[in-house]
Amino acid sequence: MPKDKNFKDTIFAKGTEITVISSEDENDYISLTDIAKYKTDENPGYMIQNWMRNRNVVQFLGLWERLNNPKFNCLEFEAIENEAGLNSFVLTPKKWIEKTGAIGMTSKQGRYAATFAHSDIAFEFASWISPEFKLYIIKDYQRLKADENSHLSIGWNLNRALAKINYRIHTDAIKEVLIPPDVTPQKQNITYANEADLLNVALFGMTAKEWRLDNIDAKGNVRDEASLQQLIVLSNMESLNAEFIRQGLPQKERLLRLNASAKQMMRSLLDSAGIERMKQLEPPKKSSAQTIEREEIRKLRNSKKKLMLDE
């Protein structure tokens, strides 16, 4: 189970309280110990060991690890698989983890001993306990995930909407000052796009087009993929740029001022406890090898652009 920034929650199934631990990488680990208590409170650990003695279960666990764990010890797994099903065969979560390097399970020993497993594995165990009980678990688990998505959506969309509202103030200033009378709508759009990219460079270090080239797999644009902190800063920058435009400041000077303001605001937000709590609601982002490589290139380009702005 990942150890960084885990969040604990609870689901309920037929009167049984079951602990769920979620992590930033979108993996949820559910307590097998709590699931086993649906059958017995005296020795839930024995129920888990009894389940793991089954050869089909061992093969299922091995397949899950092969699909999700590049460091899985296949040689040790084959030895365990060969013994599975024998009368003398005994397999505990602790032994499974230590022998194979499994990541689908975690086992805590001592007074508060508990075994957790990835939701894929936990549902399989629940089915062995009781198919009906498994359905109740899945039902409340889906409720939990829906609540999480709802909170995340509210937090992110609120800031996205704020940026859109302030953008109207920004475009009105552009229309009043920068666009001469009787200019075609096409020419007006060019002016709007240039000023939008002024904000993009000041905050993100690149234009919208440059961002799309660096993030070809992204579904949205640079602002759709922005963090909550960046959206808050962007909404403030739109108001600042609108005021700078009305003051008649040239674009180069506005860029330097906006970049300095963006840096100052981001530092303030990064030190804010309230923003840090909001950050935990941001959707986690999966990273492929290609995405990581593009991200490194993007950071390099950003650093070069920011150095130019600082100069």
Short mmCIF file of N, CA, C and O in Angstrom, two decimals, residues 149-263:
data_model
loop_
_atom_site.label_atom_id
_atom_site.label_comp_id
_atom_site.label_asym_id
_atom_site.label_seq_id
_atom_site.Cartn_x
_atom_site.Cartn_y
_atom_site.Cartn_z
N ASN A 149 -15.98 12.08 -5.73
CA ASN A 149 -15.99 12.77 -7.02
C ASN A 149 -16.83 14.03 -6.97
O ASN A 149 -16.51 15.03 -7.63
N SER A 150 -17.91 14.01 -6.19
CA SER A 150 -18.77 15.17 -6.07
C SER A 150 -18.04 16.31 -5.39
O SER A 150 -18.07 17.45 -5.84
N HIS A 151 -17.34 16.01 -4.29
CA HIS A 151 -16.59 17.05 -3.58
C HIS A 151 -15.49 17.62 -4.47
O HIS A 151 -15.26 18.82 -4.50
N LEU A 152 -14.81 16.74 -5.19
CA LEU A 152 -13.73 17.17 -6.07
C LEU A 152 -14.27 18.06 -7.17
O LEU A 152 -13.71 19.11 -7.48
N SER A 153 -15.41 17.66 -7.74
CA SER A 153 -15.98 18.43 -8.83
C SER A 153 -16.41 19.82 -8.38
O SER A 153 -16.20 20.81 -9.06
N ILE A 154 -17.00 19.90 -7.18
CA ILE A 154 -17.45 21.19 -6.66
C ILE A 154 -16.27 22.13 -6.48
O ILE A 154 -16.28 23.28 -6.89
N GLY A 155 -15.20 21.62 -5.84
CA GLY A 155 -14.03 22.46 -5.58
C GLY A 155 -13.36 22.95 -6.84
O GLY A 155 -13.03 24.12 -6.98
N TRP A 156 -13.17 22.06 -7.80
CA TRP A 156 -12.46 22.43 -9.02
C TRP A 156 -13.31 23.35 -9.89
O TRP A 156 -12.85 24.37 -10.38
N ASN A 157 -14.58 22.99 -10.07
CA ASN A 157 -15.43 23.77 -10.97
C ASN A 157 -15.72 25.17 -10.42
O ASN A 157 -15.94 26.10 -11.19
N LEU A 158 -15.73 25.32 -9.08
CA LEU A 158 -15.95 26.63 -8.50
C LEU A 158 -14.85 27.59 -8.94
O LEU A 158 -15.11 28.72 -9.35
N ASN A 159 -13.61 27.13 -8.87
CA ASN A 159 -12.49 27.97 -9.26
C ASN A 159 -12.43 28.16 -10.77
O ASN A 159 -12.02 29.22 -11.26
N ARG A 160 -12.81 27.14 -11.53
CA ARG A 160 -12.85 27.26 -12.99
C ARG A 160 -13.89 28.31 -13.39
O ARG A 160 -13.66 29.14 -14.27
N ALA A 161 -15.04 28.29 -12.72
CA ALA A 161 -16.10 29.26 -13.02
C ALA A 161 -15.65 30.67 -12.66
O ALA A 161 -15.94 31.63 -13.38
N LEU A 162 -14.93 30.82 -11.55
CA LEU A 162 -14.43 32.12 -11.14
C LEU A 162 -13.49 32.70 -12.20
O LEU A 162 -13.55 33.88 -12.53
N ALA A 163 -12.62 31.84 -12.75
CA ALA A 163 -11.70 32.29 -13.79
C ALA A 163 -12.47 32.73 -15.03
O ALA A 163 -12.11 33.72 -15.68
N LYS A 164 -13.55 32.02 -15.36
CA LYS A 164 -14.34 32.39 -16.54
C LYS A 164 -15.04 33.73 -16.35
O LYS A 164 -15.15 34.54 -17.27
N ILE A 165 -15.56 33.97 -15.11
CA ILE A 165 -16.24 35.23 -14.84
C ILE A 165 -15.27 36.40 -14.95
O ILE A 165 -15.57 37.43 -15.56
N ASN A 166 -14.09 36.24 -14.37
CA ASN A 166 -13.10 37.31 -14.44
C ASN A 166 -12.59 37.51 -15.86
O ASN A 166 -12.14 38.60 -16.21
N TYR A 167 -12.65 36.45 -16.66
CA TYR A 167 -12.18 36.58 -18.05
C TYR A 167 -13.06 37.55 -18.83
O TYR A 167 -12.60 38.22 -19.75
N ARG A 168 -14.34 37.65 -18.43
CA ARG A 168 -15.23 38.62 -19.09
C ARG A 168 -14.75 40.05 -18.81
O ARG A 168 -14.77 40.91 -19.70
N ILE A 169 -14.30 40.30 -17.59
CA ILE A 169 -13.74 41.62 -17.25
C ILE A 169 -12.52 41.89 -18.13
O ILE A 169 -12.32 43.00 -18.63
N HIS A 170 -11.73 40.85 -18.32
CA HIS A 170 -10.51 40.96 -19.12
C HIS A 170 -10.84 41.28 -20.58
O HIS A 170 -10.26 42.20 -21.18
N THR A 171 -11.76 40.54 -21.16
CA THR A 171 -12.10 40.75 -22.58
C THR A 171 -12.78 42.10 -22.81
O THR A 171 -12.61 42.72 -23.88
N ASP A 172 -13.55 42.57 -21.83
CA ASP A 172 -14.18 43.89 -21.97
C ASP A 172 -13.11 44.98 -22.04
O ASP A 172 -13.24 45.94 -22.83
N ALA A 173 -12.06 44.86 -21.23
CA ALA A 173 -10.98 45.85 -21.26
C ALA A 173 -10.26 45.81 -22.60
O ALA A 173 -9.90 46.86 -23.16
N ILE A 174 -10.05 44.61 -23.15
CA ILE A 174 -9.41 44.47 -24.45
C ILE A 174 -10.26 45.14 -25.53
O ILE A 174 -9.77 45.88 -26.38
N LYS A 175 -11.56 44.89 -25.45
CA LYS A 175 -12.48 45.44 -26.46
C LYS A 175 -12.52 46.96 -26.41
O LYS A 175 -12.54 47.65 -27.44
N GLU A 176 -12.52 47.51 -25.19
CA GLU A 176 -12.64 48.96 -25.03
C GLU A 176 -11.37 49.71 -25.43
O GLU A 176 -11.43 50.82 -25.97
N VAL A 177 -10.19 49.11 -25.19
CA VAL A 177 -8.93 49.84 -25.34
C VAL A 177 -8.11 49.38 -26.54
O VAL A 177 -7.57 50.20 -27.30
N LEU A 178 -7.98 48.06 -26.73
CA LEU A 178 -7.03 47.54 -27.71
C LEU A 178 -7.62 47.34 -29.10
O LEU A 178 -6.89 47.26 -30.08
N ILE A 179 -8.94 47.20 -29.21
CA ILE A 179 -9.57 46.93 -30.51
C ILE A 179 -10.17 48.22 -31.07
O ILE A 179 -11.14 48.76 -30.51
N PRO A 180 -9.61 48.74 -32.15
CA PRO A 180 -10.17 49.96 -32.76
C PRO A 180 -11.56 49.69 -33.32
O PRO A 180 -11.94 48.54 -33.55
N PRO A 181 -12.34 50.73 -33.58
CA PRO A 181 -13.68 50.56 -34.15
C PRO A 181 -13.63 49.90 -35.53
O PRO A 181 -12.64 50.03 -36.26
N ASP A 182 -14.70 49.20 -35.88
CA ASP A 182 -14.89 48.61 -37.21
C ASP A 182 -13.85 47.56 -37.56
O ASP A 182 -13.56 47.34 -38.74
N VAL A 183 -13.29 46.88 -36.60
CA VAL A 183 -12.38 45.77 -36.88
C VAL A 183 -13.21 44.51 -37.04
O VAL A 183 -14.18 44.27 -36.31
N THR A 184 -12.83 43.67 -37.99
CA THR A 184 -13.59 42.44 -38.25
C THR A 184 -13.54 41.52 -37.04
O THR A 184 -12.57 41.53 -36.27
N PRO A 185 -14.57 40.68 -36.85
CA PRO A 185 -14.57 39.72 -35.74
C PRO A 185 -13.33 38.82 -35.75
O PRO A 185 -12.82 38.45 -34.69
N GLN A 186 -12.85 38.45 -36.97
CA GLN A 186 -11.66 37.60 -37.05
C GLN A 186 -10.44 38.28 -36.44
O GLN A 186 -9.68 37.68 -35.69
N LYS A 187 -10.26 39.58 -36.75
CA LYS A 187 -9.15 40.34 -36.18
C LYS A 187 -9.31 40.51 -34.67
O LYS A 187 -8.34 40.50 -33.91
N GLN A 188 -10.56 40.68 -34.22
CA GLN A 188 -10.80 40.79 -32.79
C GLN A 188 -10.38 39.51 -32.06
O GLN A 188 -9.77 39.56 -31.00
N ASN A 189 -10.70 38.37 -32.67
CA ASN A 189 -10.34 37.09 -32.06
C ASN A 189 -8.82 36.94 -31.91
O ASN A 189 -8.33 36.36 -30.94
N ILE A 190 -8.08 37.46 -32.90
CA ILE A 190 -6.62 37.40 -32.83
C ILE A 190 -6.12 38.20 -31.63
O ILE A 190 -5.24 37.75 -30.88
N THR A 191 -6.70 39.37 -31.41
CA THR A 191 -6.31 40.21 -30.27
C THR A 191 -6.63 39.53 -28.95
O THR A 191 -5.82 39.52 -28.02
N TYR A 192 -7.85 38.95 -28.87
CA TYR A 192 -8.23 38.24 -27.64
C TYR A 192 -7.26 37.09 -27.37
O TYR A 192 -6.83 36.86 -26.23
N ALA A 193 -6.94 36.32 -28.43
CA ALA A 193 -6.04 35.16 -28.27
C ALA A 193 -4.66 35.59 -27.83
O ALA A 193 -4.03 34.94 -26.97
N ASN A 194 -4.16 36.71 -28.39
CA ASN A 194 -2.84 37.20 -28.00
C ASN A 194 -2.80 37.58 -26.52
O ASN A 194 -1.83 37.30 -25.82
N GLU A 195 -3.88 38.24 -26.06
CA GLU A 195 -3.91 38.64 -24.65
C GLU A 195 -4.10 37.42 -23.72
O GLU A 195 -3.56 37.39 -22.62
N ALA A 196 -4.84 36.45 -24.19
CA ALA A 196 -4.98 35.21 -23.41
C ALA A 196 -3.64 34.51 -23.26
O ALA A 196 -3.29 34.01 -22.19
N ASP A 197 -2.88 34.49 -24.35
CA ASP A 197 -1.55 33.87 -24.30
C ASP A 197 -0.57 34.69 -23.46
O ASP A 197 0.39 34.15 -22.92
N LEU A 198 -0.80 35.99 -23.37
CA LEU A 198 0.02 36.81 -22.48
C LEU A 198 -0.12 36.29 -21.04
O LEU A 198 0.88 36.13 -20.32
N LEU A 199 -1.34 36.00 -20.64
CA LEU A 199 -1.59 35.45 -19.31
C LEU A 199 -1.00 34.04 -19.17
O LEU A 199 -0.44 33.69 -18.13
N ASN A 200 -1.14 33.26 -20.25
CA ASN A 200 -0.60 31.89 -20.21
C ASN A 200 0.91 31.89 -20.01
O ASN A 200 1.45 31.11 -19.21
N VAL A 201 1.61 32.75 -20.73
CA VAL A 201 3.07 32.83 -20.60
C VAL A 201 3.47 33.33 -19.22
O VAL A 201 4.41 32.84 -18.61
N ALA A 202 2.74 34.33 -18.72
CA ALA A 202 3.06 34.90 -17.41
C ALA A 202 2.87 33.87 -16.30
O ALA A 202 3.64 33.85 -15.33
N LEU A 203 1.86 33.00 -16.43
CA LEU A 203 1.57 32.04 -15.36
C LEU A 203 2.16 30.65 -15.61
O LEU A 203 2.80 30.07 -14.74
N PHE A 204 1.96 30.13 -16.84
CA PHE A 204 2.38 28.76 -17.14
C PHE A 204 3.75 28.68 -17.83
O PHE A 204 4.31 27.60 -17.98
N GLY A 205 4.24 29.83 -18.33
CA GLY A 205 5.53 29.84 -19.00
C GLY A 205 5.47 29.44 -20.45
O GLY A 205 6.51 29.22 -21.08
N MET A 206 4.28 29.32 -21.03
CA MET A 206 4.14 28.92 -22.43
C MET A 206 2.79 29.35 -22.97
O MET A 206 1.86 29.63 -22.20
N THR A 207 2.69 29.40 -24.29
CA THR A 207 1.42 29.72 -24.94
C THR A 207 0.54 28.49 -24.96
O THR A 207 0.98 27.36 -24.69
N ALA A 208 -0.73 28.69 -25.32
CA ALA A 208 -1.68 27.56 -25.39
C ALA A 208 -1.22 26.54 -26.44
O ALA A 208 -1.33 25.33 -26.24
N LYS A 209 -0.70 27.04 -27.57
CA LYS A 209 -0.24 26.14 -28.63
C LYS A 209 0.95 25.31 -28.16
O LYS A 209 1.04 24.10 -28.41
N GLU A 210 1.90 25.94 -27.47
CA GLU A 210 3.08 25.22 -26.96
C GLU A 210 2.66 24.16 -25.95
O GLU A 210 3.20 23.06 -25.93
N TRP A 211 1.65 24.48 -25.13
CA TRP A 211 1.17 23.51 -24.14
C TRP A 211 0.55 22.29 -24.83
O TRP A 211 0.78 21.16 -24.43
N ARG A 212 -0.23 22.54 -25.87
CA ARG A 212 -0.86 21.41 -26.60
C ARG A 212 0.19 20.50 -27.22
O ARG A 212 0.02 19.28 -27.25
N LEU A 213 1.27 21.08 -27.74
CA LEU A 213 2.34 20.26 -28.33
C LEU A 213 3.04 19.40 -27.28
O LEU A 213 3.50 18.30 -27.58
N ASP A 214 3.11 19.91 -26.05
CA ASP A 214 3.76 19.17 -24.98
C ASP A 214 2.83 18.20 -24.27
O ASP A 214 3.27 17.36 -23.48
N ASN A 215 1.53 18.33 -24.51
CA ASN A 215 0.54 17.50 -23.82
C ASN A 215 -0.49 16.97 -24.81
O ASN A 215 -1.69 17.21 -24.68
N ILE A 216 -0.01 16.22 -25.79
CA ILE A 216 -0.88 15.76 -26.88
C ILE A 216 -1.95 14.78 -26.39
O ILE A 216 -2.96 14.58 -27.05
N ASP A 217 -1.73 14.12 -25.25
CA ASP A 217 -2.70 13.15 -24.74
C ASP A 217 -3.77 13.80 -23.86
O ASP A 217 -4.74 13.13 -23.47
N ALA A 218 -3.60 15.07 -23.53
CA ALA A 218 -4.55 15.74 -22.63
C ALA A 218 -5.88 15.97 -23.34
O ALA A 218 -5.92 16.27 -24.53
N LYS A 219 -6.97 15.83 -22.59
CA LYS A 219 -8.30 16.01 -23.18
C LYS A 219 -8.68 17.49 -23.27
O LYS A 219 -9.40 17.89 -24.17
N GLY A 220 -8.22 18.29 -22.30
CA GLY A 220 -8.58 19.70 -22.29
C GLY A 220 -7.45 20.59 -22.75
O GLY A 220 -6.49 20.14 -23.37
N ASN A 221 -7.57 21.88 -22.44
CA ASN A 221 -6.51 22.83 -22.77
C ASN A 221 -5.70 23.15 -21.51
O ASN A 221 -5.92 22.57 -20.45
N VAL A 222 -4.79 24.10 -21.63
CA VAL A 222 -3.90 24.42 -20.51
C VAL A 222 -4.68 24.86 -19.28
O VAL A 222 -4.31 24.53 -18.15
N ARG A 223 -5.78 25.55 -19.47
CA ARG A 223 -6.55 26.03 -18.32
C ARG A 223 -7.44 24.93 -17.73
O ARG A 223 -7.71 24.93 -16.53
N ASP A 224 -7.90 24.01 -18.58
CA ASP A 224 -8.67 22.88 -18.06
C ASP A 224 -7.81 22.00 -17.15
O ASP A 224 -8.31 21.39 -16.21
N GLU A 225 -6.51 21.92 -17.46
CA GLU A 225 -5.61 21.05 -16.70
C GLU A 225 -4.92 21.79 -15.55
O GLU A 225 -4.10 21.21 -14.84
N ALA A 226 -5.26 23.06 -15.36
CA ALA A 226 -4.61 23.85 -14.31
C ALA A 226 -5.03 23.38 -12.92
O ALA A 226 -6.12 22.84 -12.72
N SER A 227 -4.14 23.59 -11.95
CA SER A 227 -4.44 23.25 -10.57
C SER A 227 -5.36 24.31 -9.97
O SER A 227 -5.57 25.38 -10.55
N LEU A 228 -5.89 24.03 -8.78
CA LEU A 228 -6.75 24.99 -8.11
C LEU A 228 -6.00 26.30 -7.83
O LEU A 228 -6.53 27.39 -8.01
N GLN A 229 -4.74 26.17 -7.39
CA GLN A 229 -3.95 27.37 -7.11
C GLN A 229 -3.77 28.21 -8.37
O GLN A 229 -3.90 29.44 -8.35
N GLN A 230 -3.46 27.57 -9.48
CA GLN A 230 -3.24 28.28 -10.73
C GLN A 230 -4.50 28.99 -11.21
O GLN A 230 -4.45 30.09 -11.75
N LEU A 231 -5.66 28.34 -11.01
CA LEU A 231 -6.92 28.97 -11.43
C LEU A 231 -7.23 30.21 -10.59
O LEU A 231 -7.75 31.20 -11.10
N ILE A 232 -6.91 30.14 -9.31
CA ILE A 232 -7.12 31.30 -8.44
C ILE A 232 -6.22 32.45 -8.88
O ILE A 232 -6.65 33.60 -8.99
N VAL A 233 -4.95 32.14 -9.15
CA VAL A 233 -4.01 33.15 -9.61
C VAL A 233 -4.45 33.71 -10.96
O VAL A 233 -4.40 34.93 -11.19
N LEU A 234 -4.90 32.84 -11.85
CA LEU A 234 -5.33 33.28 -13.18
C LEU A 234 -6.48 34.27 -13.10
O LEU A 234 -6.50 35.28 -13.82
N SER A 235 -7.44 33.99 -12.23
CA SER A 235 -8.58 34.91 -12.10
C SER A 235 -8.13 36.28 -11.62
O SER A 235 -8.66 37.31 -12.07
N ASN A 236 -7.16 36.31 -10.72
CA ASN A 236 -6.63 37.60 -10.26
C ASN A 236 -5.82 38.30 -11.36
O ASN A 236 -5.87 39.53 -11.50
N MET A 237 -5.08 37.53 -12.14
CA MET A 237 -4.27 38.10 -13.21
C MET A 237 -5.14 38.73 -14.29
O MET A 237 -4.76 39.74 -14.90
N GLU A 238 -6.29 38.15 -14.55
CA GLU A 238 -7.19 38.72 -15.55
C GLU A 238 -7.66 40.11 -15.12
O GLU A 238 -7.74 41.03 -15.95
N SER A 239 -7.96 40.27 -13.85
CA SER A 239 -8.36 41.59 -13.35
C SER A 239 -7.19 42.57 -13.41
O SER A 239 -7.38 43.75 -13.79
N LEU A 240 -5.99 42.09 -13.05
CA LEU A 240 -4.81 42.96 -13.11
C LEU A 240 -4.53 43.42 -14.53
O LEU A 240 -4.27 44.60 -14.78
N ASN A 241 -4.57 42.47 -15.47
CA ASN A 241 -4.27 42.82 -16.86
C ASN A 241 -5.31 43.79 -17.42
O ASN A 241 -4.98 44.70 -18.21
N ALA A 242 -6.56 43.61 -17.02
CA ALA A 242 -7.60 44.54 -17.46
C ALA A 242 -7.28 45.96 -16.99
O ALA A 242 -7.43 46.93 -17.75
N GLU A 243 -6.81 46.08 -15.75
CA GLU A 243 -6.46 47.40 -15.23
C GLU A 243 -5.23 47.96 -15.93
O GLU A 243 -5.17 49.15 -16.27
N PHE A 244 -4.22 47.09 -16.20
CA PHE A 244 -3.01 47.53 -16.90
C PHE A 244 -3.34 48.02 -18.31
O PHE A 244 -2.77 49.01 -18.79
N ILE A 245 -4.28 47.34 -18.97
CA ILE A 245 -4.69 47.74 -20.32
C ILE A 245 -5.32 49.13 -20.29
O ILE A 245 -5.02 49.99 -21.13
N ARG A 246 -6.19 49.37 -19.32
CA ARG A 246 -6.86 50.67 -19.21
C ARG A 246 -5.86 51.78 -18.86
O ARG A 246 -6.09 52.94 -19.18
N GLN A 247 -4.76 51.41 -18.20
CA GLN A 247 -3.71 52.39 -17.88
C GLN A 247 -2.81 52.69 -19.08
O GLN A 247 -1.96 53.58 -19.02
N GLY A 248 -2.98 51.91 -20.16
CA GLY A 248 -2.21 52.15 -21.37
C GLY A 248 -0.81 51.58 -21.35
O GLY A 248 0.06 51.99 -22.13
N LEU A 249 -0.56 50.60 -20.47
CA LEU A 249 0.78 50.01 -20.39
C LEU A 249 1.04 49.13 -21.61
O LEU A 249 0.15 48.38 -22.04
N PRO A 250 2.23 49.16 -22.19
CA PRO A 250 2.55 48.29 -23.34
C PRO A 250 2.58 46.82 -22.92
O PRO A 250 2.78 46.49 -21.75
N GLN A 251 2.40 45.94 -23.91
CA GLN A 251 2.28 44.52 -23.61
C GLN A 251 3.51 43.96 -22.92
O GLN A 251 3.41 43.13 -22.00
N LYS A 252 4.71 44.38 -23.34
CA LYS A 252 5.94 43.85 -22.73
C LYS A 252 6.00 44.17 -21.24
O LYS A 252 6.35 43.31 -20.42
N GLU A 253 5.63 45.39 -20.89
CA GLU A 253 5.66 45.77 -19.48
C GLU A 253 4.58 45.02 -18.69
O GLU A 253 4.79 44.62 -17.55
N ARG A 254 3.42 44.86 -19.33
CA ARG A 254 2.34 44.12 -18.65
C ARG A 254 2.77 42.68 -18.37
O ARG A 254 2.45 42.11 -17.33
N LEU A 255 3.47 42.06 -19.33
CA LEU A 255 3.93 40.69 -19.16
C LEU A 255 4.85 40.56 -17.95
O LEU A 255 4.71 39.65 -17.14
N LEU A 256 5.80 41.48 -17.84
CA LEU A 256 6.74 41.44 -16.72
C LEU A 256 6.02 41.63 -15.38
O LEU A 256 6.31 40.95 -14.40
N ARG A 257 5.09 42.57 -15.35
CA ARG A 257 4.34 42.83 -14.12
C ARG A 257 3.46 41.63 -13.74
O ARG A 257 3.37 41.25 -12.57
N LEU A 258 2.80 41.05 -14.74
CA LEU A 258 1.93 39.90 -14.48
C LEU A 258 2.74 38.70 -14.00
O LEU A 258 2.31 37.96 -13.10
N ASN A 259 3.90 38.48 -14.61
CA ASN A 259 4.74 37.37 -14.20
C ASN A 259 5.21 37.54 -12.75
O ASN A 259 5.19 36.57 -11.96
N ALA A 260 5.59 38.75 -12.39
CA ALA A 260 6.02 39.02 -11.01
C ALA A 260 4.86 38.81 -10.03
O ALA A 260 5.04 38.22 -8.95
N SER A 261 3.66 39.25 -10.42
CA SER A 261 2.49 39.07 -9.57
C SER A 261 2.13 37.60 -9.43
O SER A 261 1.76 37.13 -8.35
N ALA A 262 2.24 36.84 -10.54
CA ALA A 262 1.92 35.41 -10.51
C ALA A 262 2.84 34.68 -9.54
O ALA A 262 2.40 33.82 -8.76
N LYS A 263 4.13 35.00 -9.59
CA LYS A 263 5.08 34.35 -8.68
C LYS A 263 4.75 34.65 -7.22
O LYS A 263 4.78 33.77 -6.37
#
